[in-house]
Amino acid sequence: MTAKPIPPLHLYSVPSDPQTPAVPLPKRERPRTAWTADQLMSAHFPEPKWAVPGILAEGVSLLAGPPKVGKSWLSLGLGLAVAAGGQAFDSVPVAGGPVLYLALEDTPRRLQTRMGKLLGGQDAPAGLTLVTECPPFPQGGSEAISGWLDRNPDARMVVIDVFAKMRGQAPQGVSAYDADYVSVGYAKRLADFYGVAVVLVHHVRKAGSDDFLTEVSGTNGIAGAADATLVLKRGRGQADGVLHVTGRDVEEAEYALSFQQASGAWHLLDGPASDHTVGDTRAAILRHVRAHPGAKPKEIADALPDIDADTVRRTCSRMADAGQLTKDGSGRYYPDTSTRTATTPELSQLSDCPVDPPEQQELAGHPQEALSHLSDIPAASENGRH
């Protein structure tokens, strides 16, 4: 007798609860895509839905960083927080909803170990679906994800870790830019049609850059096709990492993060990122000058008795040269304008974005019939610290 072949892993599904009655799937109609100018100006569009208020909105977000920086820990932690309706980064309240996490470089055992650390004894959320294999977008991946989203109409986020496993082969005869743009376009159509946040975990180039957008691996077509780009870099000073964020619906900002080795969780640090990405001496001076604009080095030294006056004077001069402070003709120091405009909002301001806004009306897209049973799965001295 011939044994039945084992199906591919991406077609394997956990059996549904037989006692759960079948619920008709919501019908998604193609929305309007053309208006006259006066009609468009009088139309009402709901605010974007946020997976993580102020950081991850609906649409495609690239999450890029160097190898072993902690991207997978960060994305899995966000998936758990959103699925459970808890706090992202241990401080930002998020509305709960189903999350699909494609861990395409992990094994079930590794995922179990990581989740065990992140949960710290708490119950695992049933709203998080984890998958370790899925075909590339052009070979059925789009249909697999679409099928899961059809069966989870309240889904808030899809995480693809890593993007390279899903993009598939580049079409023949197209430029590298066009190939990159098309590859992100598959995720973009899903995000726009279903009104969810799709996070593509990606890599950065080996060579660093002052502009974090240019560090994303590949051509500009990848970042250009995405709605937002998040680059996680290793921090200096008191921070373990800095998350640089920019996008169409998110304000450009930098967030200082601390990685907790015991739990594997990334925590958002209070205050501007510049307070945590410099050495202790510079951070103390920055905080004092921000609270007392126009302070002179002697006044700063008097307020910081643990730092000698000569160190304060030299450090202020170096910080002015580095653009972290501004010095006027009388020797007074002020917070640098660019530093003030580029620093992290206070934590309370992150919550100003709607956590649970009205449902997003459906956007243009091209849903296809599900082909996969994937959808059936329910501080120190100044020296060396510049």
Short mmCIF file of C-alpha atoms in Angstrom, two decimals:
data_model
loop_
_atom_site.label_atom_id
_atom_site.label_comp_id
_atom_site.label_asym_id
_atom_site.label_seq_id
_atom_site.Cartn_x
_atom_site.Cartn_y
_atom_site.Cartn_z
CA MET A 1 0.00 0.00 0.00
CA THR A 2 1.37 3.40 -1.00
CA ALA A 3 1.55 5.96 1.78
CA LYS A 4 0.04 9.37 1.17
CA PRO A 5 2.70 12.00 0.45
CA ILE A 6 3.31 14.63 3.09
CA PRO A 7 1.92 17.96 1.81
CA PRO A 8 4.22 20.97 1.56
CA LEU A 9 4.54 22.83 4.84
CA HIS A 10 2.92 25.97 3.48
CA LEU A 11 -0.24 23.94 2.75
CA TYR A 12 -0.38 22.35 6.18
CA SER A 13 -3.08 23.70 8.47
CA VAL A 14 -4.27 23.18 12.00
CA PRO A 15 -7.83 21.72 11.82
CA SER A 16 -10.54 24.25 12.56
CA ASP A 17 -12.74 23.87 15.62
CA PRO A 18 -15.60 21.62 14.39
CA GLN A 19 -18.02 23.28 16.83
CA THR A 20 -17.42 26.72 15.38
CA PRO A 21 -20.23 27.53 12.91
CA ALA A 22 -19.17 28.76 9.49
CA VAL A 23 -19.49 32.52 9.13
CA PRO A 24 -19.99 34.04 5.67
CA LEU A 25 -16.95 36.01 4.64
CA PRO A 26 -17.47 39.74 4.13
CA LYS A 27 -17.81 40.76 0.51
CA ARG A 28 -15.16 43.21 -0.54
CA GLU A 29 -16.12 45.35 -3.51
CA ARG A 30 -13.70 47.34 -5.56
CA PRO A 31 -13.84 50.88 -4.18
CA ARG A 32 -14.05 54.03 -6.21
CA THR A 33 -10.75 55.10 -7.75
CA ALA A 34 -11.61 58.25 -9.75
CA TRP A 35 -13.18 61.60 -8.83
CA THR A 36 -13.48 65.11 -10.14
CA ALA A 37 -11.51 67.60 -8.06
CA ASP A 38 -14.60 68.99 -6.29
CA GLN A 39 -15.87 65.48 -5.53
CA LEU A 40 -12.55 64.44 -4.05
CA MET A 41 -12.36 67.54 -1.85
CA SER A 42 -15.86 66.90 -0.48
CA ALA A 43 -15.30 63.18 0.14
CA HIS A 44 -14.73 61.84 3.67
CA PHE A 45 -11.95 59.34 4.29
CA PRO A 46 -11.38 57.74 7.70
CA GLU A 47 -8.03 58.16 9.41
CA PRO A 48 -5.46 55.42 8.79
CA LYS A 49 -5.61 52.45 11.11
CA TRP A 50 -2.56 52.04 13.32
CA ALA A 51 -1.00 48.76 14.34
CA VAL A 52 1.36 50.70 16.64
CA PRO A 53 0.21 54.31 17.07
CA GLY A 54 2.72 56.80 15.70
CA ILE A 55 5.05 54.09 14.37
CA LEU A 56 3.25 51.45 12.27
CA ALA A 57 0.26 52.52 10.20
CA GLU A 58 -1.71 50.53 7.65
CA GLY A 59 0.25 50.08 4.45
CA VAL A 60 3.66 48.57 3.77
CA SER A 61 6.44 49.30 6.25
CA LEU A 62 10.03 48.19 5.72
CA LEU A 63 11.80 47.18 8.93
CA ALA A 64 15.48 47.07 8.02
CA GLY A 65 18.64 46.56 10.02
CA PRO A 66 21.98 44.78 10.03
CA PRO A 67 22.20 41.05 10.80
CA LYS A 68 21.80 40.04 14.45
CA VAL A 69 20.68 43.53 15.52
CA GLY A 70 17.40 42.11 16.87
CA LYS A 71 14.90 42.70 14.06
CA SER A 72 13.19 39.35 14.56
CA TRP A 73 12.90 39.85 18.33
CA LEU A 74 11.40 43.28 17.69
CA SER A 75 8.91 42.13 15.05
CA LEU A 76 7.82 39.06 17.04
CA GLY A 77 7.37 41.23 20.14
CA LEU A 78 5.19 43.63 18.15
CA GLY A 79 3.17 40.71 16.78
CA LEU A 80 2.49 39.39 20.28
CA ALA A 81 1.56 42.85 21.59
CA VAL A 82 -0.85 43.63 18.75
CA ALA A 83 -2.46 40.18 18.82
CA ALA A 84 -3.03 40.45 22.58
CA GLY A 85 -3.99 44.13 22.59
CA GLY A 86 -1.21 45.01 25.03
CA GLN A 87 1.63 47.51 24.93
CA ALA A 88 4.17 47.68 22.14
CA PHE A 89 7.72 48.45 23.31
CA ASP A 90 6.34 48.05 26.85
CA SER A 91 4.87 51.54 26.71
CA VAL A 92 2.65 52.23 23.64
CA PRO A 93 -0.95 50.94 24.00
CA VAL A 94 -2.18 49.06 20.92
CA ALA A 95 -5.61 47.83 19.91
CA GLY A 96 -5.85 44.07 19.68
CA GLY A 97 -6.53 42.14 16.50
CA PRO A 98 -5.38 39.09 14.53
CA VAL A 99 -1.77 39.07 13.35
CA LEU A 100 -0.12 36.84 10.76
CA TYR A 101 3.61 36.28 11.34
CA LEU A 102 5.57 34.57 8.56
CA ALA A 103 8.77 33.42 10.28
CA LEU A 104 10.43 32.10 7.14
CA GLU A 105 13.92 31.71 8.64
CA ASP A 106 12.85 30.07 11.90
CA THR A 107 11.85 26.63 13.13
CA PRO A 108 8.83 25.96 15.36
CA ARG A 109 11.15 25.11 18.25
CA ARG A 110 13.01 28.42 17.94
CA LEU A 111 9.75 30.35 17.73
CA GLN A 112 8.46 28.57 20.83
CA THR A 113 11.63 29.43 22.74
CA ARG A 114 11.52 33.08 21.73
CA MET A 115 7.84 33.47 22.53
CA GLY A 116 8.38 31.84 25.89
CA LYS A 117 10.94 34.50 26.79
CA LEU A 118 8.84 37.36 25.44
CA LEU A 119 5.65 36.21 27.18
CA GLY A 120 7.34 35.72 30.54
CA GLY A 121 4.71 33.30 31.79
CA GLN A 122 1.70 35.08 30.25
CA ASP A 123 -0.74 33.18 28.05
CA ALA A 124 0.06 33.18 24.35
CA PRO A 125 -2.54 35.09 22.30
CA ALA A 126 -4.69 32.93 20.04
CA GLY A 127 -4.88 35.86 17.62
CA LEU A 128 -1.27 35.39 16.50
CA THR A 129 -0.87 32.93 13.61
CA LEU A 130 2.71 31.76 12.99
CA VAL A 131 3.83 30.15 9.73
CA THR A 132 7.30 28.88 8.87
CA GLU A 133 6.86 28.28 5.13
CA CYS A 134 5.04 30.17 2.42
CA PRO A 135 5.60 30.36 -1.33
CA PRO A 136 6.93 33.62 -2.80
CA PHE A 137 4.41 36.29 -3.75
CA PRO A 138 4.36 35.45 -7.48
CA GLN A 139 4.04 31.69 -6.85
CA GLY A 140 0.98 31.72 -4.61
CA GLY A 141 2.15 33.71 -1.60
CA SER A 142 -0.20 36.59 -2.34
CA GLU A 143 -3.15 34.22 -2.52
CA ALA A 144 -2.13 32.47 0.70
CA ILE A 145 -1.97 35.72 2.64
CA SER A 146 -5.13 36.99 0.97
CA GLY A 147 -6.98 33.86 2.06
CA TRP A 148 -5.92 34.34 5.69
CA LEU A 149 -6.97 37.99 5.59
CA ASP A 150 -10.35 37.04 4.12
CA ARG A 151 -10.92 34.72 7.08
CA ASN A 152 -9.69 37.31 9.57
CA PRO A 153 -11.48 40.54 8.57
CA ASP A 154 -10.39 42.24 11.81
CA ALA A 155 -6.68 41.59 11.15
CA ARG A 156 -4.38 44.46 12.05
CA MET A 157 -0.94 43.34 10.92
CA VAL A 158 1.03 40.92 8.73
CA VAL A 159 4.76 40.45 9.39
CA ILE A 160 6.99 38.87 6.73
CA ASP A 161 10.36 37.84 8.18
CA VAL A 162 12.22 38.00 5.87
CA PHE A 163 11.14 39.84 2.72
CA ALA A 164 13.82 38.15 0.58
CA LYS A 165 12.05 34.80 1.05
CA MET A 166 8.80 36.17 -0.42
CA ARG A 167 9.84 38.44 -3.27
CA GLY A 168 10.49 35.67 -5.80
CA GLN A 169 12.57 35.93 -8.95
CA ALA A 170 12.80 39.25 -10.75
CA PRO A 171 10.83 39.50 -14.00
CA GLN A 172 13.00 39.14 -17.06
CA GLY A 173 13.97 42.20 -19.02
CA VAL A 174 13.30 44.79 -16.32
CA SER A 175 15.72 47.05 -14.48
CA ALA A 176 16.81 46.35 -10.92
CA TYR A 177 14.79 49.38 -9.76
CA ASP A 178 11.62 48.15 -11.47
CA ALA A 179 12.14 44.63 -10.12
CA ASP A 180 12.44 45.95 -6.55
CA TYR A 181 9.40 48.18 -7.00
CA VAL A 182 7.31 45.27 -8.32
CA SER A 183 8.39 42.98 -5.47
CA VAL A 184 7.15 45.42 -2.83
CA GLY A 185 4.05 46.04 -4.93
CA TYR A 186 2.69 42.58 -4.11
CA ALA A 187 2.64 43.47 -0.41
CA LYS A 188 1.35 46.97 -1.19
CA ARG A 189 -1.74 45.61 -2.96
CA LEU A 190 -2.56 43.39 0.00
CA ALA A 191 -2.04 46.18 2.54
CA ASP A 192 -4.14 48.69 0.61
CA PHE A 193 -7.02 46.36 -0.18
CA TYR A 194 -7.37 44.93 3.32
CA GLY A 195 -6.42 48.07 5.23
CA VAL A 196 -3.73 46.37 7.34
CA ALA A 197 -0.13 47.04 8.25
CA VAL A 198 2.25 44.77 6.34
CA VAL A 199 5.77 44.74 7.79
CA LEU A 200 8.60 43.54 5.54
CA VAL A 201 11.69 42.62 7.55
CA HIS A 202 14.70 43.46 5.39
CA HIS A 203 18.46 44.04 5.51
CA VAL A 204 20.69 47.09 5.17
CA ARG A 205 23.89 47.54 3.20
CA LYS A 206 27.23 46.85 4.82
CA ALA A 207 28.36 50.43 4.18
CA GLY A 208 26.79 52.95 6.56
CA SER A 209 25.35 56.32 5.58
CA ASP A 210 24.24 59.58 7.18
CA ASP A 211 20.87 59.08 5.47
CA PHE A 212 19.28 55.94 6.89
CA LEU A 213 17.02 55.56 3.83
CA THR A 214 20.02 54.93 1.60
CA GLU A 215 21.14 52.08 3.86
CA VAL A 216 18.22 49.85 2.83
CA SER A 217 19.56 46.94 0.79
CA GLY A 218 18.64 47.01 -2.89
CA THR A 219 17.73 49.92 -5.13
CA ASN A 220 15.63 52.95 -4.22
CA GLY A 221 12.67 51.06 -5.66
CA ILE A 222 12.22 49.15 -2.40
CA ALA A 223 11.93 52.18 -0.13
CA GLY A 224 10.10 54.10 -2.86
CA ALA A 225 7.31 51.53 -3.13
CA ALA A 226 6.89 51.22 0.65
CA ASP A 227 4.67 53.57 2.65
CA ALA A 228 7.14 53.80 5.52
CA THR A 229 10.71 52.81 6.27
CA LEU A 230 12.01 51.87 9.70
CA VAL A 231 15.74 51.27 10.17
CA LEU A 232 16.98 49.72 13.41
CA LYS A 233 20.59 50.64 14.19
CA ARG A 234 22.81 49.72 17.07
CA GLY A 235 22.81 52.51 19.62
CA ARG A 236 25.69 54.28 21.33
CA GLY A 237 25.84 55.40 24.91
CA GLN A 238 22.89 54.28 26.99
CA ALA A 239 20.70 52.95 24.15
CA ASP A 240 21.00 49.48 22.64
CA GLY A 241 19.35 50.59 19.42
CA VAL A 242 17.80 53.53 17.63
CA LEU A 243 14.72 53.09 15.43
CA HIS A 244 14.69 55.64 12.61
CA VAL A 245 11.19 56.11 11.16
CA THR A 246 9.88 58.01 8.15
CA GLY A 247 6.90 57.55 5.86
CA ARG A 248 3.80 58.92 4.21
CA ASP A 249 1.52 58.62 7.24
CA VAL A 250 4.13 58.71 10.03
CA GLU A 251 6.22 61.65 11.15
CA GLU A 252 9.96 61.31 10.76
CA ALA A 253 11.42 60.53 14.17
CA GLU A 254 14.07 58.62 16.07
CA TYR A 255 13.28 56.34 18.99
CA ALA A 256 15.90 55.15 21.47
CA LEU A 257 15.39 51.51 22.45
CA SER A 258 16.79 49.23 25.11
CA PHE A 259 17.07 45.47 24.53
CA GLN A 260 16.27 43.31 27.54
CA GLN A 261 18.44 40.21 27.27
CA ALA A 262 16.45 38.24 29.84
CA SER A 263 13.10 38.66 28.07
CA GLY A 264 14.18 39.40 24.50
CA ALA A 265 11.98 42.51 24.49
CA TRP A 266 12.76 45.93 23.10
CA HIS A 267 11.71 48.80 25.39
CA LEU A 268 11.16 52.41 24.34
CA LEU A 269 13.30 54.81 26.38
CA ASP A 270 11.94 58.10 27.71
CA GLY A 271 12.90 61.38 26.09
CA PRO A 272 14.66 62.31 22.86
CA ALA A 273 16.88 59.71 21.25
CA SER A 274 19.84 62.08 21.49
CA ASP A 275 19.70 61.78 25.28
CA HIS A 276 20.46 58.08 25.02
CA THR A 277 22.74 57.78 22.00
CA VAL A 278 25.58 59.86 23.41
CA GLY A 279 27.79 59.27 26.40
CA ASP A 280 26.60 60.05 29.91
CA THR A 281 28.40 63.41 30.04
CA ARG A 282 26.89 64.67 26.81
CA ALA A 283 23.46 63.40 27.78
CA ALA A 284 23.59 65.28 31.08
CA ILE A 285 24.68 68.48 29.33
CA LEU A 286 21.96 68.10 26.70
CA ARG A 287 19.27 67.72 29.36
CA HIS A 288 20.50 70.78 31.27
CA VAL A 289 20.76 73.00 28.19
CA ARG A 290 17.35 71.89 26.98
CA ALA A 291 15.89 72.89 30.36
CA HIS A 292 18.02 76.08 30.58
CA PRO A 293 18.64 77.48 27.08
CA GLY A 294 21.45 80.02 26.96
CA ALA A 295 23.47 78.42 29.76
CA LYS A 296 27.21 79.04 29.94
CA PRO A 297 29.69 76.24 30.68
CA LYS A 298 30.26 77.49 34.25
CA GLU A 299 26.53 77.45 34.93
CA ILE A 300 26.29 73.94 33.50
CA ALA A 301 29.24 72.76 35.62
CA ASP A 302 27.67 74.27 38.75
CA ALA A 303 24.48 72.28 38.03
CA LEU A 304 26.44 69.07 37.35
CA PRO A 305 28.79 68.66 40.33
CA ASP A 306 29.85 65.17 39.24
CA ILE A 307 31.51 66.59 36.11
CA ASP A 308 34.49 68.93 36.43
CA ALA A 309 34.35 72.36 34.81
CA ASP A 310 37.12 71.68 32.25
CA THR A 311 35.30 68.57 31.00
CA VAL A 312 32.06 70.53 30.67
CA ARG A 313 33.80 73.30 28.71
CA ARG A 314 35.56 70.91 26.31
CA THR A 315 32.45 68.76 25.87
CA CYS A 316 30.23 71.76 25.09
CA SER A 317 32.69 72.88 22.43
CA ARG A 318 32.79 69.41 20.87
CA MET A 319 29.00 69.15 20.96
CA ALA A 320 28.72 72.47 19.15
CA ASP A 321 31.15 71.22 16.50
CA ALA A 322 29.05 68.05 16.16
CA GLY A 323 25.81 70.02 15.80
CA GLN A 324 24.33 68.78 19.07
CA LEU A 325 24.39 72.28 20.59
CA THR A 326 24.39 75.81 19.18
CA LYS A 327 26.76 78.46 20.59
CA ASP A 328 26.18 82.20 20.31
CA GLY A 329 28.76 85.00 20.30
CA SER A 330 28.67 85.41 24.07
CA GLY A 331 29.53 81.78 24.76
CA ARG A 332 26.02 80.67 25.67
CA TYR A 333 24.75 77.29 24.53
CA TYR A 334 21.32 76.36 23.16
CA PRO A 335 19.71 73.11 21.98
CA ASP A 336 20.40 72.67 18.29
CA THR A 337 17.32 73.41 16.16
CA SER A 338 17.67 70.28 14.05
CA THR A 339 18.05 68.19 17.21
CA ARG A 340 14.84 69.61 18.60
CA THR A 341 12.86 68.94 15.43
CA ALA A 342 14.21 65.44 14.87
CA THR A 343 14.00 64.03 18.37
CA THR A 344 11.49 61.59 19.72
CA PRO A 345 8.09 62.82 20.91
CA GLU A 346 7.22 62.21 24.52
CA LEU A 347 5.62 58.84 25.08
CA SER A 348 2.24 60.41 25.69
CA GLN A 349 2.40 62.04 22.26
CA LEU A 350 2.73 58.65 20.63
CA SER A 351 -0.76 57.90 21.82
CA ASP A 352 -2.18 60.98 20.08
CA CYS A 353 -2.57 58.82 16.99
CA PRO A 354 -5.92 57.03 16.95
CA VAL A 355 -5.46 53.61 18.53
CA ASP A 356 -8.78 52.23 17.36
CA PRO A 357 -10.21 54.56 14.69
CA PRO A 358 -13.31 53.87 12.59
CA GLU A 359 -12.88 51.01 10.20
CA GLN A 360 -10.85 51.91 7.15
CA GLN A 361 -12.92 51.82 3.99
CA GLU A 362 -11.65 49.28 1.55
CA LEU A 363 -9.03 50.50 -0.89
CA ALA A 364 -8.13 49.52 -4.41
CA GLY A 365 -6.61 46.11 -4.88
CA HIS A 366 -6.83 42.82 -6.68
CA PRO A 367 -7.82 40.06 -4.26
CA GLN A 368 -7.61 36.53 -5.57
CA GLU A 369 -9.09 33.24 -4.46
CA ALA A 370 -7.12 31.61 -1.69
CA LEU A 371 -4.91 28.81 -2.97
CA SER A 372 -3.39 27.77 0.34
CA HIS A 373 -4.74 26.22 3.52
CA LEU A 374 -2.56 28.72 5.33
CA SER A 375 -5.79 30.64 5.72
CA ASP A 376 -7.33 27.84 7.75
CA ILE A 377 -5.01 28.52 10.69
CA PRO A 378 -7.16 30.23 12.97
CA ALA A 379 26.92 55.87 32.06
CA ALA A 380 30.87 56.87 32.27
CA SER A 381 33.41 59.70 31.62
CA GLU A 382 33.50 61.77 28.45
CA ASN A 383 36.44 59.82 27.08
CA GLY A 384 35.29 57.18 24.64
CA ARG A 385 31.61 58.11 24.97
CA HIS A 386 31.20 60.69 22.19
#
